[in-house]
């Protein structure tokens, strides 16, 4: 009887460990996704700043409808 109980506890421990590892892997994916979104946002802001700079330059020289 004792061996069966110990085996049951060991199985539950293994299942909990697997669940914990799965959650850790999922958190890693969430973190990578956030980093990707941050990079995309920074890229968008840089592109908008570049466009504003070109428009200001064009206005300075009277070239363009901006």
Tab-separated table of N, CA and C in Angstrom:
chain	number	residue	atom	x	y	z
A	1	UNK	N	0.822	-1.200	0.000
A	1	UNK	CA	0.000	0.000	0.000
A	1	UNK	C	0.859	1.253	0.000
A	2	UNK	N	1.938	1.242	0.761
A	2	UNK	CA	2.802	2.407	0.855
A	2	UNK	C	3.430	2.731	-0.494
A	3	UNK	N	3.844	1.698	-1.230
A	3	UNK	CA	4.457	1.918	-2.539
A	3	UNK	C	3.466	2.592	-3.495
A	4	UNK	N	2.208	2.213	-3.421
A	4	UNK	CA	1.196	2.799	-4.291
A	4	UNK	C	0.998	4.278	-3.957
A	5	UNK	N	0.971	4.614	-2.677
A	5	UNK	CA	0.802	6.005	-2.261
A	5	UNK	C	1.999	6.827	-2.690
A	6	UNK	N	3.198	6.291	-2.471
A	6	UNK	CA	4.409	7.007	-2.881
A	6	UNK	C	4.428	7.219	-4.391
A	7	UNK	N	4.051	6.190	-5.141
A	7	UNK	CA	4.013	6.313	-6.604
A	7	UNK	C	3.000	7.384	-7.019
A	8	UNK	N	1.871	7.434	-6.334
A	8	UNK	CA	0.858	8.442	-6.634
A	8	UNK	C	1.383	9.848	-6.358
A	9	UNK	N	2.050	10.028	-5.225
A	9	UNK	CA	2.625	11.338	-4.892
A	9	UNK	C	3.709	11.735	-5.890
A	10	UNK	N	4.535	10.779	-6.273
A	10	UNK	CA	5.592	11.061	-7.252
A	10	UNK	C	4.991	11.484	-8.601
A	11	UNK	N	3.925	10.811	-9.013
A	11	UNK	CA	3.264	11.161	-10.266
A	11	UNK	C	2.674	12.571	-10.190
A	12	UNK	N	2.037	12.887	-9.060
A	12	UNK	CA	1.473	14.225	-8.903
A	12	UNK	C	2.570	15.286	-8.919
A	13	UNK	N	3.701	14.995	-8.289
A	13	UNK	CA	4.824	15.931	-8.294
A	13	UNK	C	5.335	16.144	-9.722
A	14	UNK	N	5.456	15.062	-10.479
A	14	UNK	CA	5.896	15.173	-11.865
A	14	UNK	C	4.920	16.008	-12.693
A	15	UNK	N	3.630	15.805	-12.461
A	15	UNK	CA	2.617	16.562	-13.196
A	15	UNK	C	2.688	18.045	-12.827
A	16	UNK	N	2.879	18.354	-11.560
A	16	UNK	CA	3.015	19.747	-11.142
A	16	UNK	C	4.270	20.386	-11.735
A	17	UNK	N	5.362	19.640	-11.735
A	17	UNK	CA	6.600	20.151	-12.334
A	17	UNK	C	6.417	20.418	-13.830
A	18	UNK	N	5.744	19.510	-14.524
A	18	UNK	CA	5.494	19.700	-15.956
A	18	UNK	C	4.606	20.924	-16.182
A	19	UNK	N	3.592	21.087	-15.328
A	19	UNK	CA	2.730	22.260	-15.450
A	19	UNK	C	3.489	23.550	-15.212
A	20	UNK	N	4.377	23.544	-14.238
A	20	UNK	CA	5.189	24.728	-13.932
A	20	UNK	C	6.102	25.066	-15.104
A	21	UNK	N	6.719	24.052	-15.684
A	21	UNK	CA	7.589	24.278	-16.842
A	21	UNK	C	6.799	24.805	-18.028
A	22	UNK	N	5.591	24.299	-18.199
A	22	UNK	CA	4.736	24.778	-19.280
A	22	UNK	C	4.377	26.248	-19.081
A	23	UNK	N	4.058	26.624	-17.857
A	23	UNK	CA	3.751	28.027	-17.563
A	23	UNK	C	4.971	28.917	-17.774
A	24	UNK	N	6.141	28.431	-17.370
A	24	UNK	CA	7.367	29.209	-17.588
A	24	UNK	C	7.624	29.421	-19.077
A	25	UNK	N	7.409	28.374	-19.869
A	25	UNK	CA	7.597	28.501	-21.320
A	25	UNK	C	6.577	29.475	-21.905
A	26	UNK	N	5.359	29.408	-21.430
A	26	UNK	CA	4.340	30.334	-21.897
A	26	UNK	C	4.680	31.769	-21.551
A	27	UNK	N	5.214	31.991	-20.356
A	27	UNK	CA	5.613	33.349	-19.957
A	27	UNK	C	6.748	33.852	-20.844
A	28	UNK	N	7.652	32.947	-21.203
A	28	UNK	CA	8.728	33.332	-22.120
A	28	UNK	C	8.173	33.781	-23.464
A	29	UNK	N	7.144	33.098	-23.951
A	29	UNK	CA	6.523	33.487	-25.217
A	29	UNK	C	5.841	34.842	-25.093
A	30	UNK	N	5.176	35.069	-23.966
A	30	UNK	CA	4.523	36.360	-23.741
A	30	UNK	C	5.571	37.471	-23.710
A	31	UNK	N	6.688	37.230	-23.023
A	31	UNK	CA	7.749	38.228	-22.947
A	31	UNK	C	8.337	38.531	-24.324
A	32	UNK	N	8.542	37.484	-25.129
A	32	UNK	CA	9.075	37.708	-26.484
A	32	UNK	C	8.070	38.478	-27.334
A	33	UNK	N	6.789	38.177	-27.170
A	33	UNK	CA	5.763	38.904	-27.907
A	33	UNK	C	5.745	40.373	-27.540
A	34	UNK	N	5.905	40.666	-26.248
A	34	UNK	CA	5.936	42.061	-25.802
A	34	UNK	C	7.153	42.775	-26.376
A	35	UNK	N	8.295	42.095	-26.393
A	35	UNK	CA	9.500	42.697	-26.962
A	35	UNK	C	9.302	42.991	-28.449
A	36	UNK	N	8.620	42.089	-29.159
A	36	UNK	CA	8.364	42.309	-30.585
A	36	UNK	C	7.451	43.513	-30.780
A	37	UNK	N	6.405	43.624	-29.964
A	37	UNK	CA	5.511	44.771	-30.072
A	37	UNK	C	6.238	46.072	-29.754
A	38	UNK	N	7.105	46.035	-28.744
A	38	UNK	CA	7.890	47.229	-28.410
A	38	UNK	C	8.792	47.639	-29.568
A	39	UNK	N	9.413	46.647	-30.216
A	39	UNK	CA	10.288	46.941	-31.362
A	39	UNK	C	9.477	47.517	-32.521
A	40	UNK	N	8.298	46.964	-32.761
A	40	UNK	CA	7.453	47.487	-33.845
A	40	UNK	C	7.011	48.909	-33.546
A	41	UNK	N	6.684	49.190	-32.286
A	41	UNK	CA	6.265	50.537	-31.912
A	41	UNK	C	7.422	51.525	-32.101
A	42	UNK	N	8.621	51.129	-31.686
A	42	UNK	CA	9.785	51.997	-31.858
A	42	UNK	C	10.062	52.244	-33.338
A	43	UNK	N	9.911	51.217	-34.165
A	43	UNK	CA	10.118	51.365	-35.605
A	43	UNK	C	9.096	52.324	-36.209
A	44	UNK	N	7.838	52.191	-35.788
A	44	UNK	CA	6.789	53.095	-36.283
A	44	UNK	C	7.090	54.534	-35.894
A	45	UNK	N	7.498	54.750	-34.646
A	45	UNK	CA	7.810	56.105	-34.187
A	45	UNK	C	8.997	56.690	-34.955
A	46	UNK	N	9.996	55.860	-35.235
A	46	UNK	CA	11.154	56.332	-35.998
A	46	UNK	C	10.742	56.698	-37.422
A	47	UNK	N	9.878	55.884	-38.019
A	47	UNK	CA	9.414	56.187	-39.379
A	47	UNK	C	8.609	57.484	-39.404
A	48	UNK	N	7.767	57.686	-38.392
A	48	UNK	CA	6.988	58.926	-38.328
A	48	UNK	C	7.897	60.138	-38.131
A	49	UNK	N	8.920	59.992	-37.292
A	49	UNK	CA	9.863	61.092	-37.080
A	49	UNK	C	10.642	61.386	-38.353
A	50	UNK	N	11.022	60.347	-39.087
A	50	UNK	CA	11.740	60.527	-40.347
A	50	UNK	C	10.863	61.259	-41.361
A	51	UNK	N	9.588	60.873	-41.433
A	51	UNK	CA	8.672	61.537	-42.360
A	51	UNK	C	8.495	63.004	-41.965
A	52	UNK	N	8.372	63.284	-40.683
A	52	UNK	CA	8.220	64.672	-40.235
A	52	UNK	C	9.463	65.491	-40.576
A	53	UNK	N	10.622	64.881	-40.444
A	53	UNK	CA	11.859	65.590	-40.773
A	53	UNK	C	11.915	65.916	-42.270
A	54	UNK	N	11.547	64.948	-43.116
A	54	UNK	CA	11.545	65.194	-44.555
A	54	UNK	C	10.524	66.263	-44.938
A	55	UNK	N	9.367	66.235	-44.282
A	55	UNK	CA	8.349	67.244	-44.572
A	55	UNK	C	8.830	68.633	-44.147
A	56	UNK	N	9.485	68.724	-42.997
A	56	UNK	CA	10.018	70.017	-42.539
A	56	UNK	C	11.082	70.513	-43.514
A	57	UNK	N	11.937	69.624	-43.989
A	57	UNK	CA	12.972	70.002	-44.943
A	57	UNK	C	12.332	70.507	-46.232
A	58	UNK	N	11.290	69.789	-46.675
A	58	UNK	CA	10.613	70.194	-47.913
A	58	UNK	C	9.939	71.560	-47.735
A	59	UNK	N	9.332	71.777	-46.567
A	59	UNK	CA	8.712	73.092	-46.315
A	59	UNK	C	9.766	74.194	-46.308
A	60	UNK	N	10.917	73.885	-45.735
A	60	UNK	CA	11.996	74.863	-45.674
A	60	UNK	C	12.389	75.333	-47.072
A	61	UNK	N	12.436	74.430	-48.016
A	61	UNK	CA	12.849	74.747	-49.372
A	61	UNK	C	11.670	74.984	-50.310
A	62	UNK	N	10.471	75.003	-49.765
A	62	UNK	CA	9.286	75.296	-50.576
A	62	UNK	C	8.928	74.191	-51.554
A	63	UNK	N	9.315	72.998	-51.254
A	63	UNK	CA	9.028	71.879	-52.159
A	63	UNK	C	8.002	70.965	-51.492
A	64	UNK	N	6.807	70.940	-51.991
A	64	UNK	CA	5.815	70.028	-51.453
A	64	UNK	C	4.617	70.747	-50.844
A	65	UNK	N	3.524	70.034	-50.750
A	65	UNK	CA	2.279	70.628	-50.252
A	65	UNK	C	2.185	70.651	-48.722
A	66	UNK	N	3.230	70.271	-47.983
A	66	UNK	CA	3.132	70.160	-46.527
A	66	UNK	C	3.297	71.515	-45.916
